[in-house]
Coordinates of N, CA and C and ligand atoms in Angstrom, one line a residue:
X1 N 28.5 72.6 -86.9 CA 27.5 73.4 -86.1 C 28.3 74.1 -85.0
X2 N 28.0 75.4 -84.7 CA 28.8 76.1 -83.7 C 28.3 75.6 -82.3
X3 N 29.1 75.9 -81.3 CA 28.7 75.4 -79.9 C 27.4 76.1 -79.5
X4 N 27.2 77.4 -80.0 CA 26.0 78.1 -79.6 C 24.8 77.4 -80.2
X5 N 24.9 77.0 -81.5 CA 23.8 76.3 -82.1 C 23.5 75.0 -81.5
X6 N 24.6 74.3 -81.1 CA 24.4 73.0 -80.5 C 23.8 73.1 -79.1
X7 N 24.1 74.2 -78.3 CA 23.5 74.4 -77.0 C 22.0 74.7 -77.2
X8 N 21.7 75.6 -78.2 CA 20.3 76.0 -78.4 C 19.5 74.7 -78.7
X9 N 20.1 73.9 -79.6 CA 19.4 72.7 -80.0 C 19.1 71.7 -78.8
X10 N 20.2 71.6 -78.0 CA 20.0 70.8 -76.8 C 19.0 71.3 -75.8
X11 N 19.0 72.6 -75.6 CA 18.0 73.1 -74.6 C 16.6 73.0 -75.2
X12 N 16.5 73.3 -76.5 CA 15.1 73.2 -77.2 C 14.6 71.7 -77.1
X13 N 15.5 70.8 -77.3 CA 15.1 69.4 -77.2 C 14.6 69.0 -75.8
X14 N 15.4 69.5 -74.9 CA 15.1 69.2 -73.4 C 13.7 69.7 -73.1
X15 N 13.4 71.0 -73.5 CA 12.1 71.6 -73.2 C 11.0 70.8 -73.9
X16 N 11.2 70.5 -75.2 CA 10.1 69.8 -76.0 C 9.8 68.5 -75.3
X17 N 10.9 67.7 -74.9 CA 10.6 66.4 -74.3 C 10.0 66.5 -73.0
X18 N 10.5 67.4 -72.1 CA 9.9 67.6 -70.8 C 8.4 67.8 -70.9
X19 N 8.0 68.7 -71.8 CA 6.6 69.1 -72.0 C 5.8 67.9 -72.6
X20 N 6.4 67.2 -73.5 CA 5.8 66.1 -74.2 C 5.3 65.0 -73.2
X21 N 6.0 64.8 -72.1 CA 5.7 63.7 -71.2 C 4.7 64.1 -70.1
X22 N 4.3 65.3 -70.0 CA 3.5 65.8 -68.9 C 2.2 64.9 -68.6
X23 N 1.4 64.7 -69.7 CA 0.1 64.0 -69.5 C 0.4 62.6 -69.0
X24 N 1.3 62.0 -69.6 CA 1.6 60.6 -69.3 C 2.2 60.4 -67.9
X25 N 3.0 61.4 -67.5 CA 3.6 61.3 -66.1 C 2.5 61.6 -65.1
X26 N 1.6 62.5 -65.4 CA 0.6 62.8 -64.4 C -0.4 61.7 -64.2
X27 N -0.4 60.7 -65.1 CA -1.2 59.5 -64.8 C -0.6 58.5 -63.8
X28 N 0.7 58.7 -63.5 CA 1.4 57.8 -62.6 C 1.5 58.5 -61.2
X29 N 1.2 57.8 -60.2 CA 1.3 58.4 -58.8 C 2.8 58.4 -58.5
X30 N 3.2 59.4 -57.7 CA 4.5 59.5 -57.2 C 5.2 60.9 -57.5
X31 N 6.2 61.2 -56.8 CA 6.9 62.5 -57.1 C 7.8 62.5 -58.3
X32 N 8.4 63.6 -58.5 CA 9.4 63.8 -59.6 C 10.8 63.9 -59.0
X33 N 11.8 63.3 -59.6 CA 13.2 63.5 -59.1 C 13.9 64.3 -60.2
X34 N 14.6 65.3 -59.7 CA 15.4 66.2 -60.6 C 16.8 65.9 -60.2
X35 N 17.6 65.2 -61.0 CA 19.0 64.8 -60.7 C 19.9 65.9 -61.4
X36 N 20.4 66.8 -60.6 CA 21.3 67.9 -61.1 C 20.5 69.2 -61.1
X37 N 20.6 69.9 -60.0 CA 19.9 71.2 -59.9 C 20.6 72.3 -60.7
X38 N 22.0 72.3 -60.7 CA 22.7 73.3 -61.5 C 22.2 74.7 -61.2
X39 N 21.9 75.4 -62.3 CA 21.4 76.7 -62.2 C 19.9 76.8 -61.8
X40 N 19.3 75.6 -61.8 CA 17.8 75.5 -61.5 C 16.9 75.8 -62.6
X41 N 17.4 75.9 -63.8 CA 16.5 76.2 -65.0 C 15.5 75.1 -65.2
X42 N 15.9 73.8 -65.3 CA 15.0 72.8 -65.6 C 14.1 72.5 -64.4
X43 N 14.6 72.7 -63.2 CA 13.8 72.5 -62.0 C 12.7 73.6 -62.0
X44 N 13.0 74.8 -62.3 CA 12.0 75.9 -62.4 C 10.9 75.5 -63.4
X45 N 11.4 74.9 -64.5 CA 10.4 74.6 -65.6 C 9.5 73.4 -65.1
X46 N 10.2 72.4 -64.4 CA 9.4 71.3 -64.0 C 8.3 71.7 -63.0
X47 N 8.6 72.7 -62.1 CA 7.6 73.0 -61.1 C 6.5 73.8 -61.8
X48 N 6.8 74.5 -62.9 CA 5.8 75.2 -63.7 C 4.8 74.2 -64.4
X49 N 5.4 73.2 -65.0 CA 4.6 72.2 -65.8 C 4.0 71.1 -65.0
X50 N 4.5 71.0 -63.7 CA 3.9 69.9 -62.8 C 3.4 70.6 -61.5
X51 N 2.4 71.5 -61.6 CA 2.0 72.2 -60.3 C 1.5 71.2 -59.2
X52 N 1.0 70.0 -59.6 CA 0.5 69.1 -58.6 C 1.5 68.1 -58.1
X53 N 2.6 68.1 -58.6 CA 3.6 67.0 -58.2 C 4.6 67.6 -57.3
X54 N 5.0 66.7 -56.3 CA 6.1 67.1 -55.4 C 7.4 66.8 -56.2
X55 N 8.4 67.7 -56.1 CA 9.7 67.5 -56.9 C 10.8 67.5 -55.9
X56 N 11.6 66.4 -55.9 CA 12.8 66.4 -55.1 C 14.0 66.5 -55.9
X57 N 14.9 67.4 -55.5 CA 16.1 67.8 -56.3 C 17.4 67.3 -55.6
X58 N 18.3 66.8 -56.4 CA 19.5 66.2 -55.9 C 20.7 67.0 -56.5
X59 N 21.7 67.3 -55.7 CA 22.9 67.9 -56.2 C 23.9 67.9 -55.1
X60 N 25.2 68.1 -55.5 CA 26.3 68.2 -54.5 C 26.0 69.4 -53.6
X61 N 25.5 70.4 -54.2 CA 25.4 71.7 -53.5 C 24.2 72.5 -54.1
X62 N 23.8 73.5 -53.4 CA 22.8 74.4 -54.0 C 23.4 75.7 -54.5
X63 N 23.6 75.8 -55.8 CA 24.3 77.0 -56.3 C 23.4 77.7 -57.4
X64 N 22.1 77.4 -57.3 CA 21.2 77.9 -58.3 C 20.9 79.4 -58.1
X65 N 20.2 80.0 -59.1 CA 19.6 81.3 -58.9 C 18.6 81.2 -57.7
X66 N 18.6 82.2 -56.8 CA 17.8 82.2 -55.6 C 16.3 82.0 -56.0
X67 N 15.8 82.5 -57.1 CA 14.4 82.3 -57.5 C 14.1 80.9 -57.8
X68 N 15.1 80.0 -58.0 CA 14.8 78.6 -58.4 C 15.3 77.7 -57.3
X69 N 15.4 78.1 -56.1 CA 15.9 77.3 -55.0 C 14.7 76.4 -54.4
X70 N 14.9 75.1 -54.4 CA 13.9 74.3 -53.7 C 14.0 74.5 -52.2
X71 N 12.9 74.2 -51.5 CA 12.9 74.3 -50.0 C 13.8 73.2 -49.5
X72 N 14.1 73.3 -48.2 CA 15.1 72.4 -47.6 C 14.6 71.0 -47.6
X73 N 13.3 70.8 -47.5 CA 12.8 69.4 -47.5 C 12.9 68.7 -48.8
X74 N 12.9 69.5 -49.9 CA 12.9 69.0 -51.3 C 14.3 69.0 -51.9
X75 N 15.3 69.6 -51.2 CA 16.7 69.6 -51.7 C 17.5 68.5 -51.0
X76 N 18.0 67.6 -51.8 CA 18.8 66.5 -51.2 C 20.2 66.7 -51.6
X77 N 21.0 67.1 -50.6 CA 22.4 67.5 -50.9 C 23.3 66.3 -50.7
X78 N 24.4 66.2 -51.6 CA 25.4 65.2 -51.5 C 25.5 64.5 -52.9
X79 N 26.4 63.5 -52.9 CA 26.7 62.8 -54.1 C 25.5 61.9 -54.4
X80 N 24.9 62.0 -55.5 CA 23.7 61.2 -55.9 C 24.0 59.7 -55.8
X81 N 25.3 59.4 -56.0 CA 25.7 57.9 -55.9 C 25.4 57.4 -54.5
X82 N 25.5 58.3 -53.6 CA 25.3 57.9 -52.2 C 23.9 58.2 -51.7
X83 N 23.3 59.4 -52.1 CA 22.0 59.8 -51.6 C 20.8 59.1 -52.2
X84 N 20.9 58.7 -53.5 CA 19.7 58.2 -54.1 C 19.2 56.9 -53.5
X85 N 20.2 56.1 -53.1 CA 19.8 54.8 -52.5 C 19.1 55.0 -51.1
X86 N 19.3 56.1 -50.5 CA 18.9 56.3 -49.1 C 17.8 57.4 -48.9
X87 N 17.3 57.9 -50.1 CA 16.3 59.0 -50.0 C 14.9 58.5 -49.7
X88 N 14.7 57.2 -49.6 CA 13.3 56.7 -49.4 C 12.6 57.3 -48.3
X89 N 13.1 57.4 -47.1 CA 12.4 58.0 -45.9 C 11.9 59.4 -46.2
X90 N 12.7 60.2 -47.0 CA 12.3 61.6 -47.3 C 11.3 61.6 -48.5
X91 N 11.6 60.9 -49.5 CA 10.8 61.0 -50.8 C 9.6 60.1 -50.7
X92 N 9.7 59.1 -49.8 CA 8.5 58.2 -49.5 C 8.1 57.3 -50.7
X93 N 7.4 57.8 -51.7 CA 6.9 57.0 -52.8 C 7.9 56.8 -53.9
X94 N 7.8 55.8 -54.7 CA 8.6 55.7 -55.9 C 8.2 56.8 -56.8
X95 N 9.1 57.2 -57.7 CA 8.9 58.4 -58.5 C 8.1 58.0 -59.8
X96 N 7.3 59.0 -60.2 CA 6.6 58.9 -61.5 C 7.5 59.3 -62.7
X97 N 8.5 60.1 -62.3 CA 9.4 60.7 -63.4 C 10.7 61.1 -62.8
X98 N 11.8 60.8 -63.5 CA 13.1 61.3 -63.1 C 13.7 62.0 -64.3
X99 N 14.2 63.3 -64.1 CA 14.9 64.0 -65.1 C 16.4 64.0 -64.7
X100 N 17.2 63.3 -65.5 CA 18.6 63.2 -65.1 C 19.4 64.2 -66.0
X101 N 20.1 65.1 -65.3 CA 20.9 66.1 -66.0 C 22.3 66.2 -65.4
X102 N 23.0 65.0 -65.3 CA 24.3 65.0 -64.6 C 25.4 64.5 -65.5
X103 N 25.1 64.4 -66.8 CA 26.1 63.9 -67.7 C 27.3 64.9 -67.8
X104 N 28.4 64.4 -68.4 CA 29.5 65.2 -68.7 C 29.8 65.2 -70.2
X105 N 30.9 65.9 -70.6 CA 31.3 65.9 -72.0 C 32.2 64.7 -72.3
X106 N 32.5 63.9 -71.2 CA 33.5 62.9 -71.4 C 32.8 61.5 -71.4
X107 N 32.9 60.8 -72.6 CA 32.1 59.6 -72.8 C 32.5 58.5 -71.8
X108 N 33.8 58.5 -71.3 CA 34.2 57.5 -70.3 C 33.6 57.7 -69.0
X109 N 33.6 59.0 -68.6 CA 33.0 59.4 -67.3 C 31.4 59.1 -67.3
X110 N 30.8 59.4 -68.5 CA 29.4 59.1 -68.7 C 29.1 57.6 -68.5
X111 N 30.0 56.8 -69.1 CA 29.7 55.3 -69.0 C 29.8 54.9 -67.5
X112 N 30.8 55.5 -66.8 CA 30.9 55.2 -65.3 C 29.7 55.6 -64.6
X113 N 29.1 56.8 -64.9 CA 27.9 57.3 -64.2 C 26.8 56.3 -64.5
X114 N 26.6 56.0 -65.8 CA 25.5 55.1 -66.2 C 25.6 53.7 -65.5
X115 N 26.8 53.2 -65.2 CA 26.9 51.9 -64.6 C 26.4 52.0 -63.1
X116 N 26.7 53.0 -62.3 CA 26.2 53.1 -60.9 C 24.8 53.6 -60.9
X117 N 24.4 54.4 -61.8 CA 23.1 55.1 -61.8 C 21.9 54.1 -62.2
X118 N 22.2 53.2 -63.2 CA 21.1 52.4 -63.7 C 20.4 51.6 -62.6
X119 N 21.1 50.8 -61.8 CA 20.4 50.0 -60.8 C 19.7 50.9 -59.8
X120 N 20.3 52.1 -59.5 CA 19.6 53.0 -58.5 C 18.3 53.5 -59.1
X121 N 18.3 53.8 -60.4 CA 17.1 54.3 -61.0 C 16.0 53.3 -61.0
X122 N 16.4 52.0 -61.3 CA 15.4 51.0 -61.3 C 14.7 50.9 -59.9
X123 N 15.5 51.1 -58.9 CA 14.9 51.0 -57.5 C 13.9 52.1 -57.2
X124 N 14.2 53.3 -57.8 CA 13.5 54.5 -57.4 C 12.3 54.9 -58.2
X125 N 12.1 54.2 -59.4 CA 11.0 54.6 -60.3 C 9.8 53.6 -60.1
X126 N 8.6 54.2 -60.1 CA 7.4 53.4 -59.9 C 7.1 52.7 -61.2
X127 N 6.3 51.6 -61.1 CA 5.9 50.9 -62.4 C 5.2 51.9 -63.2
X128 N 5.5 51.9 -64.5 CA 4.8 52.9 -65.5 C 5.5 54.2 -65.5
X129 N 6.5 54.4 -64.6 CA 7.2 55.7 -64.5 C 8.2 55.9 -65.6
X130 N 8.6 57.2 -65.8 CA 9.5 57.6 -66.9 C 10.8 58.2 -66.4
X131 N 11.8 58.0 -67.3 CA 13.1 58.7 -67.1 C 13.5 59.4 -68.4
X132 N 13.9 60.6 -68.2 CA 14.5 61.4 -69.4 C 15.9 61.7 -69.0
X133 N 16.8 61.3 -70.0 CA 18.2 61.4 -69.7 C 19.0 61.5 -71.0
X134 N 20.2 62.2 -70.9 CA 21.1 62.2 -72.1 C 22.0 61.0 -72.0
X135 N 22.0 60.3 -70.8 CA 22.9 59.1 -70.7 C 22.2 57.9 -71.2
X136 N 22.9 57.0 -71.8 CA 22.3 55.7 -72.2 C 22.4 54.8 -71.0
X137 N 21.3 54.4 -70.4 CA 21.3 53.6 -69.2 C 21.0 52.1 -69.5
X138 N 21.4 51.3 -68.6 CA 21.1 49.8 -68.8 C 20.0 49.5 -67.8
X139 N 18.8 49.4 -68.4 CA 17.6 49.2 -67.6 C 16.7 48.1 -68.1
X140 N 17.0 46.8 -67.7 CA 16.2 45.7 -68.2 C 14.7 45.8 -67.9
X141 N 14.3 46.5 -66.9 CA 12.9 46.5 -66.6 C 12.1 47.7 -67.3
X142 N 12.9 48.3 -68.2 CA 12.3 49.5 -68.9 C 12.3 49.3 -70.4
X143 N 11.4 50.0 -71.1 CA 11.5 50.0 -72.5 C 11.8 51.4 -73.0
X144 N 12.4 51.5 -74.2 CA 12.7 52.8 -74.7 C 11.5 53.4 -75.4
X145 N 11.2 54.7 -75.1 CA 10.0 55.3 -75.6 C 10.4 56.2 -76.7
X146 N 9.6 56.2 -77.8 CA 9.9 57.1 -78.9 C 9.8 58.6 -78.5
X147 N 10.7 59.3 -79.1 CA 10.8 60.7 -78.8 C 9.8 61.5 -79.7
X148 N 9.4 62.7 -79.3 CA 8.6 63.5 -80.2 C 9.4 63.9 -81.4
X149 N 8.6 64.3 -82.5 CA 9.3 64.6 -83.7 C 10.3 65.8 -83.6
X150 N 11.3 65.7 -84.4 CA 12.2 66.8 -84.4 C 13.4 66.7 -83.4
X151 N 13.4 65.7 -82.6 CA 14.5 65.5 -81.6 C 15.6 64.7 -82.3
X152 N 16.8 65.3 -82.2 CA 18.0 64.7 -82.8 C 18.1 63.2 -82.3
X153 N 18.3 62.2 -83.1 CA 18.4 60.9 -82.6 C 19.7 60.7 -81.8
X154 N 19.6 60.1 -80.6 CA 20.7 59.8 -79.8 C 21.0 60.9 -78.8
X155 N 20.3 62.0 -78.9 CA 20.6 63.2 -78.0 C 20.0 62.9 -76.6
X156 N 18.8 62.4 -76.6 CA 18.1 62.1 -75.3 C 17.5 60.7 -75.4
X157 N 17.3 60.2 -74.2 CA 16.7 58.8 -74.1 C 15.5 59.0 -73.2
X158 N 14.4 58.4 -73.6 CA 13.2 58.3 -72.7 C 13.0 56.8 -72.4
X159 N 12.9 56.5 -71.1 CA 12.7 55.1 -70.7 C 11.4 55.1 -69.9
X160 N 10.7 53.9 -70.0 CA 9.5 53.7 -69.2 C 9.6 52.4 -68.5
X161 N 9.2 52.3 -67.2 CA 9.3 51.1 -66.5 C 8.1 50.2 -66.8
X162 N 8.4 49.0 -67.4 CA 7.3 48.2 -67.8 C 7.2 46.9 -67.0
X163 N 8.3 46.6 -66.2 CA 8.2 45.4 -65.3 C 8.9 45.7 -64.1
X164 N 8.8 44.8 -63.1 CA 9.4 45.0 -61.8 C 8.5 45.8 -60.9
X165 N 9.0 46.1 -59.7 CA 8.2 46.9 -58.8 C 8.7 48.3 -58.6
Ligands
LIG201 C1 24.3 70.4 -66.1 S1 24.1 70.8 -64.4 C2 22.3 70.7 -64.3 C3 21.6 71.8 -65.0 C4 20.2 72.0 -64.5 N1 19.4 70.9 -64.8 C5 19.7 73.3 -65.0 O1 18.8 73.3 -65.9 O2 20.2 74.4 -64.6 C6 24.6 69.3 -63.6 C7 24.5 69.4 -62.1 O3 24.6 68.0 -61.6 C8 25.4 68.0 -60.5 N2 26.0 66.7 -60.3 C9 26.7 66.0 -61.2 N3 27.0 64.8 -60.7 C10 26.5 64.7 -59.5 C11 26.5 63.7 -58.5 N4 27.2 62.5 -58.6 N5 25.9 64.0 -57.3 C12 25.3 65.2 -57.1 N6 25.2 66.2 -58.0 C13 25.8 65.9 -59.2 C14 26.4 69.1 -60.6 O4 26.8 69.6 -59.4 C15 25.6 70.2 -61.5 O5 25.1 71.1 -60.6

């Protein structure tokens, strides 16, 4: 498969799963966390499909298209490894949903991210809340949720918090 085909398949899967989760996420109280603003494409989509939810976005820097820029209150700048643990006073409630888009093309680096990110995610997600990520996380308080039809196995993971606080 060409890299273009692979990119299109990845973006299509991302959009299908984001939209698939909307009704279930809306049943859970709490904001949405977007980890990795990048160009702002998925943030822009999240704010379209979740008009009632507050969305907090994390990235080292804000380099997105100006039309997709979060306001200052909702943009949390810095290394997520440092900011996620201390965002409580700003974000206030635990999150109903986190979309994690900070993986790399390097499996070793991704394993390193997963090891520091997993416990931080457990702390920040509300009971019943969801995570969508391309990274395989180690989340004992979560179950793996089946993906909608047509999504390539292993490409994305959906986790739901079923125990803990
Ligand atoms: C693939 S891009 C996100 C794409 C974005 N979701 C979109 O649709 O445009 C990944 C982003 O994650 C950010 N990122 C990766 N690791 C990070 C970390 N540890 N702390 C903060 N930001 C990080 C990068 O700076 C980059 O902007």
